[in-house]
Coordinates of C-alpha atoms (C1' of nucleotides) in Angstrom, one line a residue:
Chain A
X1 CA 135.5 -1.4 -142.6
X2 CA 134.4 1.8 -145.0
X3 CA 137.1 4.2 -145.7
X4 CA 134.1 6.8 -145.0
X5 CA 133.0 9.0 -142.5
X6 CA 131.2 7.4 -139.6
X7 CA 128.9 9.7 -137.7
X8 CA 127.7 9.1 -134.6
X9 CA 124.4 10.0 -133.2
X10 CA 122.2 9.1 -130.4
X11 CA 119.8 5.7 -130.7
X12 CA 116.6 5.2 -129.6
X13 CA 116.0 7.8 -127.1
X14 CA 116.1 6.6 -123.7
X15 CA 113.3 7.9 -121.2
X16 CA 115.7 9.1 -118.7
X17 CA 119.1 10.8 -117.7
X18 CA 120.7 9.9 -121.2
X19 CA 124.4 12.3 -121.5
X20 CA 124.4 15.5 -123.4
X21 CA 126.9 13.8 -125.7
X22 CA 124.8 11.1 -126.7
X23 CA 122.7 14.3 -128.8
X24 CA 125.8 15.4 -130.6
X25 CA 127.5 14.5 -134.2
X26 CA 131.0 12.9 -133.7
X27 CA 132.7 12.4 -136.9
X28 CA 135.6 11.2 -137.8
X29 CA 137.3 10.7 -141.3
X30 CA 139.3 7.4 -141.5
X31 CA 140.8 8.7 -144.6
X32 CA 142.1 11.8 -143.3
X33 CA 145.8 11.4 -142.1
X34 CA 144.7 13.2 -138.7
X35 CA 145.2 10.6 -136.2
X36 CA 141.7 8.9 -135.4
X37 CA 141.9 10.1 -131.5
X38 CA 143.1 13.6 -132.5
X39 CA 140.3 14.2 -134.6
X40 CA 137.8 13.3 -131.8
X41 CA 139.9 14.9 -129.1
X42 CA 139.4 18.4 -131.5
X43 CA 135.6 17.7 -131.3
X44 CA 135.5 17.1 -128.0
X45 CA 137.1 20.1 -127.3
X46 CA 135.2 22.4 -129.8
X47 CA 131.8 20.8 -128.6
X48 CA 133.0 22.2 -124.9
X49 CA 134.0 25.8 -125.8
X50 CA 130.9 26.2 -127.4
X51 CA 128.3 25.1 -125.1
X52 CA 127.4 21.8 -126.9
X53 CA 128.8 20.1 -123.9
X54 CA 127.8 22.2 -120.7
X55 CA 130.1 22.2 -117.8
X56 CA 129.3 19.0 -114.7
X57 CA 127.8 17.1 -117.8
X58 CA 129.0 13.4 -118.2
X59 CA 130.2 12.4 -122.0
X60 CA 128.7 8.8 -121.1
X61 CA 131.0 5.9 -121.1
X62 CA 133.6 4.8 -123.1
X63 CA 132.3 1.6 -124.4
X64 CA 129.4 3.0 -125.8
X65 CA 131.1 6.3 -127.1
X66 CA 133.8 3.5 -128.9
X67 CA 130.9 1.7 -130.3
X68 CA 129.0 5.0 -131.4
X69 CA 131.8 6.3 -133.8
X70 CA 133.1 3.1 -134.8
X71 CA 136.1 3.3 -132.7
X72 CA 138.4 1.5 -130.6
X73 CA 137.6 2.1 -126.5
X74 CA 141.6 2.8 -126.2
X75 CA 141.6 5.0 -129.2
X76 CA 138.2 7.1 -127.2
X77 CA 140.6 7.0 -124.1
X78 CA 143.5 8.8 -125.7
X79 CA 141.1 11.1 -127.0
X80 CA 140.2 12.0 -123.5
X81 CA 142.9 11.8 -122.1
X82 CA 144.6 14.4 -123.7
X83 CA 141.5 16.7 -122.7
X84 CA 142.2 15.4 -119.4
X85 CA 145.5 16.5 -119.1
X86 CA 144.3 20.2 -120.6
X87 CA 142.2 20.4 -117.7
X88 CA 139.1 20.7 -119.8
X89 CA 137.8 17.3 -118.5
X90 CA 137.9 15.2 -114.7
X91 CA 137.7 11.4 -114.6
X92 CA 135.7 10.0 -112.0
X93 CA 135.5 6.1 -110.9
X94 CA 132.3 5.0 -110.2
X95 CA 131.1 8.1 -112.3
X96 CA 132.2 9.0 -115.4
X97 CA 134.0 11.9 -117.4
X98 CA 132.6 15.1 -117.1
X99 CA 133.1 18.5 -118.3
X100 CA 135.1 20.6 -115.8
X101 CA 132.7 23.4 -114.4
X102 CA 135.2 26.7 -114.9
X103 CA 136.9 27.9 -118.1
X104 CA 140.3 26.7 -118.2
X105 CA 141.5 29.5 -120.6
X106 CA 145.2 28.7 -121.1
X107 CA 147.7 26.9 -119.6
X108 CA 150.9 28.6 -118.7
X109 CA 153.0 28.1 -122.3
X110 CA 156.3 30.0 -123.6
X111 CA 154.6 32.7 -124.2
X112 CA 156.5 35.8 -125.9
X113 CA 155.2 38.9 -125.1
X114 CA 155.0 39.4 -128.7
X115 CA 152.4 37.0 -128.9
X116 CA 150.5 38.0 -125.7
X117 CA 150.0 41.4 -126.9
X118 CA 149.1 40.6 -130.5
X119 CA 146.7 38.2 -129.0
X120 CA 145.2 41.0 -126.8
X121 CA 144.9 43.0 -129.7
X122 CA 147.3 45.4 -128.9
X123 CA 149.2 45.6 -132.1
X124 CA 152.3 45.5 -130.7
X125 CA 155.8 47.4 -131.5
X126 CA 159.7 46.7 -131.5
X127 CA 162.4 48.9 -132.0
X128 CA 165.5 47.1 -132.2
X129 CA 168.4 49.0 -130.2
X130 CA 170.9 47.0 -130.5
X131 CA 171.8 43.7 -132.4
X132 CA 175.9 42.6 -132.4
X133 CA 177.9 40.4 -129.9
X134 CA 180.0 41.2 -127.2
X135 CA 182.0 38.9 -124.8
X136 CA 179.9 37.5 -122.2
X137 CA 179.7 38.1 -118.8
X138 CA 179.4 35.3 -115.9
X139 CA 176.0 35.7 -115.6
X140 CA 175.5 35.4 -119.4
X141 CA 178.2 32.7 -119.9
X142 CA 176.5 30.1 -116.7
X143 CA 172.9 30.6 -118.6
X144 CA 174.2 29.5 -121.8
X145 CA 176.6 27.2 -120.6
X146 CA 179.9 29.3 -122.4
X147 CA 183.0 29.8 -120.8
X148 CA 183.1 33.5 -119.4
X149 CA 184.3 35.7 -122.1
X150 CA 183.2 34.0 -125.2
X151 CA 181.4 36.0 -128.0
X152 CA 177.4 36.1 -127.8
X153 CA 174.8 37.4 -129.5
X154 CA 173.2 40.0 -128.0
X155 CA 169.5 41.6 -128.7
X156 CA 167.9 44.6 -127.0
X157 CA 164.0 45.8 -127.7
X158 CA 162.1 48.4 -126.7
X159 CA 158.3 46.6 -127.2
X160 CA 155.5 48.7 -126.9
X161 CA 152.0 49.0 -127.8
X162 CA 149.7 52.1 -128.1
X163 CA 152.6 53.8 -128.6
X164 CA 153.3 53.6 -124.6
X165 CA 156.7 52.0 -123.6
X166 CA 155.8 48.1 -122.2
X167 CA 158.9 46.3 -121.7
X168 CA 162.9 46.5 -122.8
X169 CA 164.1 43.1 -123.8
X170 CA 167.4 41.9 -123.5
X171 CA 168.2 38.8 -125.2
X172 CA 171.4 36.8 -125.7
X173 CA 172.3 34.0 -127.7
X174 CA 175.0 31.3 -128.7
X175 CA 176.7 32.1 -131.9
X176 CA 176.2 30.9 -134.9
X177 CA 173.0 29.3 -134.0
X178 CA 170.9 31.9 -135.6
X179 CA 171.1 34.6 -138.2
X180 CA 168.9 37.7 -136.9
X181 CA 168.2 40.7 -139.2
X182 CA 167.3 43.9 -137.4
X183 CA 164.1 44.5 -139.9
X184 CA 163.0 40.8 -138.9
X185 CA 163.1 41.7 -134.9
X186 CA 161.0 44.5 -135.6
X187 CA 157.9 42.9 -137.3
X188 CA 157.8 39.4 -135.4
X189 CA 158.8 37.6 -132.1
X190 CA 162.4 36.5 -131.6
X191 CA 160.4 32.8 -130.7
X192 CA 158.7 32.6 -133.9
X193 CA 162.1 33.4 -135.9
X194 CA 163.8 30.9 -133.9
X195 CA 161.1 28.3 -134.6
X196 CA 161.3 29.0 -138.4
X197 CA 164.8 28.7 -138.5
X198 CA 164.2 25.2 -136.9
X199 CA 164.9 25.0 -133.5
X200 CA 162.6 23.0 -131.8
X201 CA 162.0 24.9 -128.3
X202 CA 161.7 22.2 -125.4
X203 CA 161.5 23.6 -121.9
X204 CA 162.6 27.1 -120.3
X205 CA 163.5 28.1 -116.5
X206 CA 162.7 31.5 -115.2
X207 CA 162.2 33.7 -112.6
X208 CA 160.0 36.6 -112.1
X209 CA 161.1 39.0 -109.7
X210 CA 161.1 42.9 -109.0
X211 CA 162.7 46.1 -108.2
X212 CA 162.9 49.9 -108.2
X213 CA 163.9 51.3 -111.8
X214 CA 167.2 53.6 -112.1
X215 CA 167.3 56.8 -113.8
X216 CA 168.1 54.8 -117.2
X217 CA 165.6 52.8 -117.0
X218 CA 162.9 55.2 -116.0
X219 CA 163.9 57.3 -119.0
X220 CA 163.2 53.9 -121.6
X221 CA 160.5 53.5 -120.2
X222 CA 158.5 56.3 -119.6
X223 CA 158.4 55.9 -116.1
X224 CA 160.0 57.9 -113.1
X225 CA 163.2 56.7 -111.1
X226 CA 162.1 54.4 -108.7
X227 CA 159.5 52.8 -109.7
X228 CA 158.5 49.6 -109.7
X229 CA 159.5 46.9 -112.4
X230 CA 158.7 43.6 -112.9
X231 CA 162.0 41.8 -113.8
X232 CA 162.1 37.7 -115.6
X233 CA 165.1 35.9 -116.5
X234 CA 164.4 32.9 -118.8
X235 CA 167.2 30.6 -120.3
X236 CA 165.2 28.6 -122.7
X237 CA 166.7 25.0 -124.0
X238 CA 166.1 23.1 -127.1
X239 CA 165.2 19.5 -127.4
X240 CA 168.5 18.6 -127.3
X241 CA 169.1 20.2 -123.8
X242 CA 171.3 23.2 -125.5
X243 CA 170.5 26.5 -124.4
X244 CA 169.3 28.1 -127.3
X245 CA 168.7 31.8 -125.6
X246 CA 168.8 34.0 -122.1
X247 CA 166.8 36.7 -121.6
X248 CA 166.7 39.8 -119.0
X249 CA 163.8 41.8 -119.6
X250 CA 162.0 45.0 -117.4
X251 CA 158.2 45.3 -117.5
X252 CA 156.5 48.6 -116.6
X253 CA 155.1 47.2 -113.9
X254 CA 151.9 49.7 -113.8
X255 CA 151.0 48.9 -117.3
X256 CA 151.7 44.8 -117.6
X257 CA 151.7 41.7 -115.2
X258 CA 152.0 37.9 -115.9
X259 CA 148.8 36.1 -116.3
X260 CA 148.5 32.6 -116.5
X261 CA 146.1 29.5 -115.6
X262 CA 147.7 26.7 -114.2
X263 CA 146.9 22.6 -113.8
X264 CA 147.5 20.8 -110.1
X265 CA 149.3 18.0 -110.0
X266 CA 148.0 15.1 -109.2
Chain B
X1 CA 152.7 -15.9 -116.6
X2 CA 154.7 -15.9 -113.1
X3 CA 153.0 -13.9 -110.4
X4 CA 157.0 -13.1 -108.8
X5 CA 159.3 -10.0 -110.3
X6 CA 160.7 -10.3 -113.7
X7 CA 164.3 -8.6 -113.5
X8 CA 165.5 -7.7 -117.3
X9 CA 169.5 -7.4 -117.6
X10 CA 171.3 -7.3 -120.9
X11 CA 171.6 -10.2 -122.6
X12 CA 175.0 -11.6 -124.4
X13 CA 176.9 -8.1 -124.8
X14 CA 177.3 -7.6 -128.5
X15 CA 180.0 -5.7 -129.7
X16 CA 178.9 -2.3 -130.4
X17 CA 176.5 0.7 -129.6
X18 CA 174.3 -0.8 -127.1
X19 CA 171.6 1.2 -125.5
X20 CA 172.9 2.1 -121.9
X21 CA 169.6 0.7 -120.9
X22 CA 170.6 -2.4 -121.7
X23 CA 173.1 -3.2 -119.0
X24 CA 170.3 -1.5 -115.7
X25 CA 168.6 -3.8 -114.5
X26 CA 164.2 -3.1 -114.4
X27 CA 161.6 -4.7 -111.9
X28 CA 158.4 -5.4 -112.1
X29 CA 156.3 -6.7 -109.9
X30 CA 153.1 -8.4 -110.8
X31 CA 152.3 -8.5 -107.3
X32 CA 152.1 -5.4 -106.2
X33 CA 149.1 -3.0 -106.6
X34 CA 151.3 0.0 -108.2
X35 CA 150.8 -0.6 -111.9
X36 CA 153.0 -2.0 -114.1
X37 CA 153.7 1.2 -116.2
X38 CA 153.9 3.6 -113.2
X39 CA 156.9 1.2 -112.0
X40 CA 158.9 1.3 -114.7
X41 CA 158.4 5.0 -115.0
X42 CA 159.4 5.3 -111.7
X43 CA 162.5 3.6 -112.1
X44 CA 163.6 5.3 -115.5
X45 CA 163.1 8.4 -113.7
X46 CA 165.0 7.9 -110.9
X47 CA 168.0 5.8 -113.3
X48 CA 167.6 9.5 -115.1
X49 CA 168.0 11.1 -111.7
X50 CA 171.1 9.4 -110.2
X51 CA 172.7 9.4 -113.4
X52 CA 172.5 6.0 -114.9
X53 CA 171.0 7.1 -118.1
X54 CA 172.9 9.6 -119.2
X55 CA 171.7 12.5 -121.1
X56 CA 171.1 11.9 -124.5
X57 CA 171.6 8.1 -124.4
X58 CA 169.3 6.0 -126.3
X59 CA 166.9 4.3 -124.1
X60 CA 166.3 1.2 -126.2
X61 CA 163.3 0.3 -128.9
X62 CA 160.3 -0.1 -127.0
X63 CA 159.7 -3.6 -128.2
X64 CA 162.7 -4.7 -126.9
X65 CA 162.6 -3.2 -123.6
X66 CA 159.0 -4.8 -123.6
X67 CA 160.2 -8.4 -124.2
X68 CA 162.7 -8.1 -121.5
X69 CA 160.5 -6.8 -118.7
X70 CA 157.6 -9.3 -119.9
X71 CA 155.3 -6.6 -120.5
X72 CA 153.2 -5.6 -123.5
X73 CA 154.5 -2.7 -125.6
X74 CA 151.2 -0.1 -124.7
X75 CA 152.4 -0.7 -121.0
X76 CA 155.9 0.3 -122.1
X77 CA 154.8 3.0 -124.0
X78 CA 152.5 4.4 -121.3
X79 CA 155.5 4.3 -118.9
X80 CA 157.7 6.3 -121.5
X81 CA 155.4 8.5 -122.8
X82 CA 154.9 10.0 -118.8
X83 CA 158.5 10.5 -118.9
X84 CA 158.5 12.3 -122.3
X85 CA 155.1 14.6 -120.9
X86 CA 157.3 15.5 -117.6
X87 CA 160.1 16.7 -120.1
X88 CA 162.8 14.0 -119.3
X89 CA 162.3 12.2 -122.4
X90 CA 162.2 13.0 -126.2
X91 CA 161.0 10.7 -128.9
X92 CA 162.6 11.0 -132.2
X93 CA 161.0 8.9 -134.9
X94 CA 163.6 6.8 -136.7
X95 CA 165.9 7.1 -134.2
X96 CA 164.5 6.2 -130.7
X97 CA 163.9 7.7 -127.6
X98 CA 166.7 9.8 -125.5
X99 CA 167.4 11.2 -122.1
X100 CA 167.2 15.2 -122.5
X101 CA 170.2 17.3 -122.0
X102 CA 169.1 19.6 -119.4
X103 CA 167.9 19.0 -116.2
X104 CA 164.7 19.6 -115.8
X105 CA 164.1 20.6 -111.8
X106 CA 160.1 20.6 -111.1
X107 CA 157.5 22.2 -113.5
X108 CA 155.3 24.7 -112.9
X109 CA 152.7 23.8 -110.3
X110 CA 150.3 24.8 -107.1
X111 CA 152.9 25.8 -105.1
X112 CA 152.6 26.8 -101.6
X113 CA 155.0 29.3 -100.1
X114 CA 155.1 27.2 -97.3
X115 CA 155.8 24.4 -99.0
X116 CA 158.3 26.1 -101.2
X117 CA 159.9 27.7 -98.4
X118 CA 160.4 24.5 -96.8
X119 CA 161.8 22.8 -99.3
X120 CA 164.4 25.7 -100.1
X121 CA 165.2 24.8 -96.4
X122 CA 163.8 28.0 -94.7
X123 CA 161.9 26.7 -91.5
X124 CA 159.1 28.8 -92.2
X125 CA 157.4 30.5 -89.9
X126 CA 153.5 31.7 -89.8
X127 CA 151.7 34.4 -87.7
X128 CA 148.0 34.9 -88.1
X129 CA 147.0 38.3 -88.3
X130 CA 143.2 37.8 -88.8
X131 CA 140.9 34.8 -89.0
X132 CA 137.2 35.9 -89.0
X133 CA 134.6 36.7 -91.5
X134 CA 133.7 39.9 -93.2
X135 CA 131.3 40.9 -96.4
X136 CA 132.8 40.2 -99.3
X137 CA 134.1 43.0 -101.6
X138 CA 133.4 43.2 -104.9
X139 CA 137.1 42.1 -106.5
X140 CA 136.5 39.2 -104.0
X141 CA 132.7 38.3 -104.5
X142 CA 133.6 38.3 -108.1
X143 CA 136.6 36.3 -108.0
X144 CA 134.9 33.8 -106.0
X145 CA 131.5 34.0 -107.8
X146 CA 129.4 34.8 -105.1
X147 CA 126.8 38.0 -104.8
X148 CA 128.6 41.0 -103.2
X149 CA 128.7 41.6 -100.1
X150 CA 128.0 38.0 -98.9
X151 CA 130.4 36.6 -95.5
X152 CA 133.8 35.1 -96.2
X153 CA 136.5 33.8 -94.5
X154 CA 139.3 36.4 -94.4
X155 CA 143.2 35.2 -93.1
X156 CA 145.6 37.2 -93.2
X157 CA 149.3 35.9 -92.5
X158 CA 152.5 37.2 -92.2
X159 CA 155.0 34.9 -93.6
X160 CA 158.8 34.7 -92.2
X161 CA 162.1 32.8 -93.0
X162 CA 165.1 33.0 -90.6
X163 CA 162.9 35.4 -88.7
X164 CA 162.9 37.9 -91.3
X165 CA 159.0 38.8 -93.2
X166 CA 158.8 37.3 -96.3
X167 CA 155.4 38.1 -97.6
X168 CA 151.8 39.2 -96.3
X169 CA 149.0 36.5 -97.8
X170 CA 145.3 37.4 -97.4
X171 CA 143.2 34.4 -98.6
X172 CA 139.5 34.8 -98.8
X173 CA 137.2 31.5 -98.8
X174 CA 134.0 30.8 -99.5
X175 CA 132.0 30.3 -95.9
X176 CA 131.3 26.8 -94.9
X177 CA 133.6 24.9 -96.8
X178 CA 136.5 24.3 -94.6
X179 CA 137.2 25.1 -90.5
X180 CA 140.5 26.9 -90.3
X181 CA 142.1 27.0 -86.7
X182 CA 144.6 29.3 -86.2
X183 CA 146.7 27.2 -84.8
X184 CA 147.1 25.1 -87.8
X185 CA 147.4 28.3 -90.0
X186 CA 150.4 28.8 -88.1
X187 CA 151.6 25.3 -88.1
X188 CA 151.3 24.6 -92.0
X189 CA 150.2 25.8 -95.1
X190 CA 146.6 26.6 -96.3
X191 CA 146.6 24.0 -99.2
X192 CA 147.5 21.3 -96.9
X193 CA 144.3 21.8 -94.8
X194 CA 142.0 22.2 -97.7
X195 CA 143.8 18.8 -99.6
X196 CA 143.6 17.2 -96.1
X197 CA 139.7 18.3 -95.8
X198 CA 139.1 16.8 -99.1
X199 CA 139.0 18.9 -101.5
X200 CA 140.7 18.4 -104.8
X201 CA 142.5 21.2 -105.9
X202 CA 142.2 21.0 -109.8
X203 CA 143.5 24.6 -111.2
X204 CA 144.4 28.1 -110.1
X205 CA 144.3 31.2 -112.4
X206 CA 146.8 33.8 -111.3
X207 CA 148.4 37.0 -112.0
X208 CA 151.8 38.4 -110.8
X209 CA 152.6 41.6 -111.0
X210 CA 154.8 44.5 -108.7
X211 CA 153.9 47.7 -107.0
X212 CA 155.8 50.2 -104.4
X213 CA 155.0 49.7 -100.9
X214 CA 152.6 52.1 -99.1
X215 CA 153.9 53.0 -95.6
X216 CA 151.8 50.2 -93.5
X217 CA 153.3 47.7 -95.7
X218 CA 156.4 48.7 -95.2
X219 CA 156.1 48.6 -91.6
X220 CA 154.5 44.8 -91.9
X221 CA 157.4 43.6 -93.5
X222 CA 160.5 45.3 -92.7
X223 CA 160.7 47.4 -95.9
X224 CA 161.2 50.9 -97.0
X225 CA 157.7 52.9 -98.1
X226 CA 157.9 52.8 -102.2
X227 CA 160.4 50.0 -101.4
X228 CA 159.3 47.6 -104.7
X229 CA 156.7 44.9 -104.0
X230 CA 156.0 41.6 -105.8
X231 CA 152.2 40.9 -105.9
X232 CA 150.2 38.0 -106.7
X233 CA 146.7 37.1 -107.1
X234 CA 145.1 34.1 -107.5
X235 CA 142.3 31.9 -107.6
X236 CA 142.0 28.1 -107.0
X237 CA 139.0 25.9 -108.6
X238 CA 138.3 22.6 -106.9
X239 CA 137.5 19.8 -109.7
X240 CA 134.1 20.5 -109.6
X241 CA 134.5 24.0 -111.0
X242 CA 134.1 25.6 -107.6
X243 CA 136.1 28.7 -106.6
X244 CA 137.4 27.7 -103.4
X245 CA 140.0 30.7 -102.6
X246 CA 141.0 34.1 -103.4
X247 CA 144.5 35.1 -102.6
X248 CA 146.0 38.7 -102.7
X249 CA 149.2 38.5 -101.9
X250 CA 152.8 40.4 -101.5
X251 CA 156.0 39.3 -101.1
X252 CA 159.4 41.7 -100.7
X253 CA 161.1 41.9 -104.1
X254 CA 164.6 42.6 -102.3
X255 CA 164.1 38.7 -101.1
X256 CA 161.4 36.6 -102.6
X257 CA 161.0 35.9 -106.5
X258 CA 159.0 33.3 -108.3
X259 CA 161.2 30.7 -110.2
X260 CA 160.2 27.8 -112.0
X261 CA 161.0 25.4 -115.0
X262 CA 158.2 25.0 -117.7
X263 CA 157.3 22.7 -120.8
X264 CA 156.6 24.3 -124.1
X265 CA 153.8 22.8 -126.1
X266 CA 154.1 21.0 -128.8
Chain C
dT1 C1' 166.1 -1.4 -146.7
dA2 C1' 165.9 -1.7 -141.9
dG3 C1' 164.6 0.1 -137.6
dT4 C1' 162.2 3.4 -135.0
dG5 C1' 158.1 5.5 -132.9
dG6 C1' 152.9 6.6 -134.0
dT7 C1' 148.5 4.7 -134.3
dC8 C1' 145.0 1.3 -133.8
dT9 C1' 142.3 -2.9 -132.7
dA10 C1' 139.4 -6.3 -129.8
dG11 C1' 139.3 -8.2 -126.4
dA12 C1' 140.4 -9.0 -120.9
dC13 C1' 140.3 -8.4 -115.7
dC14 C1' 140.5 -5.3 -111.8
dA15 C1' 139.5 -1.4 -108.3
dC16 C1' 136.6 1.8 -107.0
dG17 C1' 132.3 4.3 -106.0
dT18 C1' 127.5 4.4 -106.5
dT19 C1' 123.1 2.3 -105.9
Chain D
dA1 C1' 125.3 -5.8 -107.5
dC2 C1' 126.4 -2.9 -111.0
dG3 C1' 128.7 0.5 -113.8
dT4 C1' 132.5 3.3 -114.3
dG5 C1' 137.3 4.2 -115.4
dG6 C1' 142.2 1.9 -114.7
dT7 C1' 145.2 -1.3 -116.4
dC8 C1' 147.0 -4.7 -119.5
dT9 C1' 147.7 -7.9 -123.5
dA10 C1' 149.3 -9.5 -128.3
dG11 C1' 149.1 -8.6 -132.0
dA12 C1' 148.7 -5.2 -136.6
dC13 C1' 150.0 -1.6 -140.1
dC14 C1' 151.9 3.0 -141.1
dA15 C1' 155.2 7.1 -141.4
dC16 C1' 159.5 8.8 -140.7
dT17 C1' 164.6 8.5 -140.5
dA18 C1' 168.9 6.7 -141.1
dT19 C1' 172.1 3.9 -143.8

DNA sequence: TAGTGGTCTAGACCACGTT
DNA sequence: ACGTGGTCTAGACCACTAT
């Protein structure tokens, strides 16, 4: 087999109902190191956000779509598949595969809010006000699986944007896990620096709740007593099952909400 | 090949670090409609459950745990792999596969108060405030893509545990699509009827966010006027693309919040 | 060097839904 | 009856990690 690029396009054109798909230029570079089904997968999806593929359309079988690009039909089906399980893309027996009508934007990640307000364009900001480790309370100490009492890191953000007060962040974390420098909180998320230190961030539990904010609070956060704040707390766990960090965090409620998309189960 | 169930056990016991898999004994059964990989995923889930793999235990090399359970590696692999997607499993390369740490409890999905109530063990209870038609408003008509002011189905609910108000849920459906009796409202939940009227619930977009209670909310569930208010809004698609309800809900901060277990991406 | 998971192939048969 | 995706096999080679 060539160690070059194999294109597919369509054939002889049909005189009826022939898929959209069959009109489009699927490449794939057997001498890349991107996996064979990624690279198509990436395609796919590209061809889908932009319109190539229009939504309800079928992506004509897999045989054919296999033989088109040169490819394996379980290497196409992985390829799918993992479209499949973005949401982007419904199976149907008897039918085919066809492009999923509405706009799955995004699913629900770990998002920080860092990274949701950057992404929003809101150029966001941190002050860092306060960064040293006390003993940890039971609340604390259950999250992160200490024994009441023992010394934790703890981290607490003012993060706004616009210049307008969004959220205070309270974050605490094992010791010794993690060096944090003030100057670093300020210019990037506390995920990202835990990412780039190595930690490789596996699954997270929280809740999302609310209540009326106290004097203090109102004061941070620009908002008068009583008001209403959106409240998480998140223990997030590595791949290993430690948990790496627990966070308690207020939102001004009248300037931010959660917003996410979100798959069924099937 | 034999047609009756192929039981793997471990084999002569060597002397040192065996996989813990080795000694639980897997099923298959050829016979049996429920494919191969979705039984063996089943049972490794449920040996992860009850504690007979233990966390970060080794679960074997896949081509061994193939050989024993007559089955093909890809079958193996597919069985694993929708282990390691749920977030009980993590592949290491070089080293092998391993039972996480933490415990994951339920990702993220459609969740029905109803249903979440009773699984918390609330005995929910239902009362229908409204079931009729109305024009749709524009937040609504937009939500569920249809021109302003054209009829909808409007419910409105008031949702109780332990005889107390939990939340007030206003759906809004498009006409036509489903017949809602109000004594079923009142009996189960409203994604129960639509799944039971066939229709595939495929992915829901949703905000949450908080508010203070005005006075008539108040009244409707128990609570203090500026008492704080979780809110939710959301919209479910069908697998067709179809919009097939709006919900604008609130629940009572001082006794309802959202909790749930997610899966960062990798 | 040895062992693991990651990727890939070229077939096969079956179940389901449409026609 | 036909075409689709769903499942399954028995191999292969590669990349990464540990020792």
């Amino acid at each position: 087999m060539s160690d070059f690029p194999v294109t597919a396009t369509a054939g002889y054109s049909p005189h009826v109902s022939k898929p959209e798909s069959a009109s489009l230029d699927f490449v794939v570079d057997r001498s890349s190191p991107v996996p064979l089904y990624y690279q198509l997968a990436l395609q796919l999806e590209s061809a889908i956000e932009h319109g190539r593929l229009s939504p309800g359309s079928l992506l004509g079988n897999e045989i054919e779509l296999a033989g088109r690009l040169g490819l394996s039909r379980p290497t196409v089906r992985q390829a799918i598949q993992s479209l499949v399980d973005k949401g982007l893309l419904v199976r149907r027996r008897g039918i085919g595969t066809q492009v999923v009508h509405s706009q799955i934007k995004r699913p629900l990640e770990l998002s920080s809010l860092y990274d949701d307000l950057l992404e929003a364009g809101q150029s966001p900001a941190t002050r860092v006000l306060r960064n040293d480790t006390e003993p940890s309370s039971a609340e604390v100490a259950a999250a992160l699986g200490l024994a009441e009492g023992a010394e934790v890191i703890v981290i607490e953000r003012l993060r706004s944007a616009h210049g307008e007060p969004m959220a205070r962040l309270r974050n605490y974390l094992p010791p010794g896990l993690l060096q944090l420098e003030t100057a670093q909180l300020e210019a990037t998320g506390l995920y990202r620096l835990m990412r780039s230190a190595g930690i490789t961030l596996h699954s997270a539990r929280q809740t999302i709740g609310a209540r009326s904010a106290t004097t203090d609070e109102g004061a941070q956060l620009d908002e008068c007593e009583g008001a209403a704040l959106l409240t998480m707390q998140r223990t997030t766990y590595d791949d290993t099952g430690r948990a790496v960090e627990y966070g308690s965090h207020i939102y001004r409620a009248s300037r931010y909400a959660f917003d996410f998309q979100l798959l069924v189960r099937s």
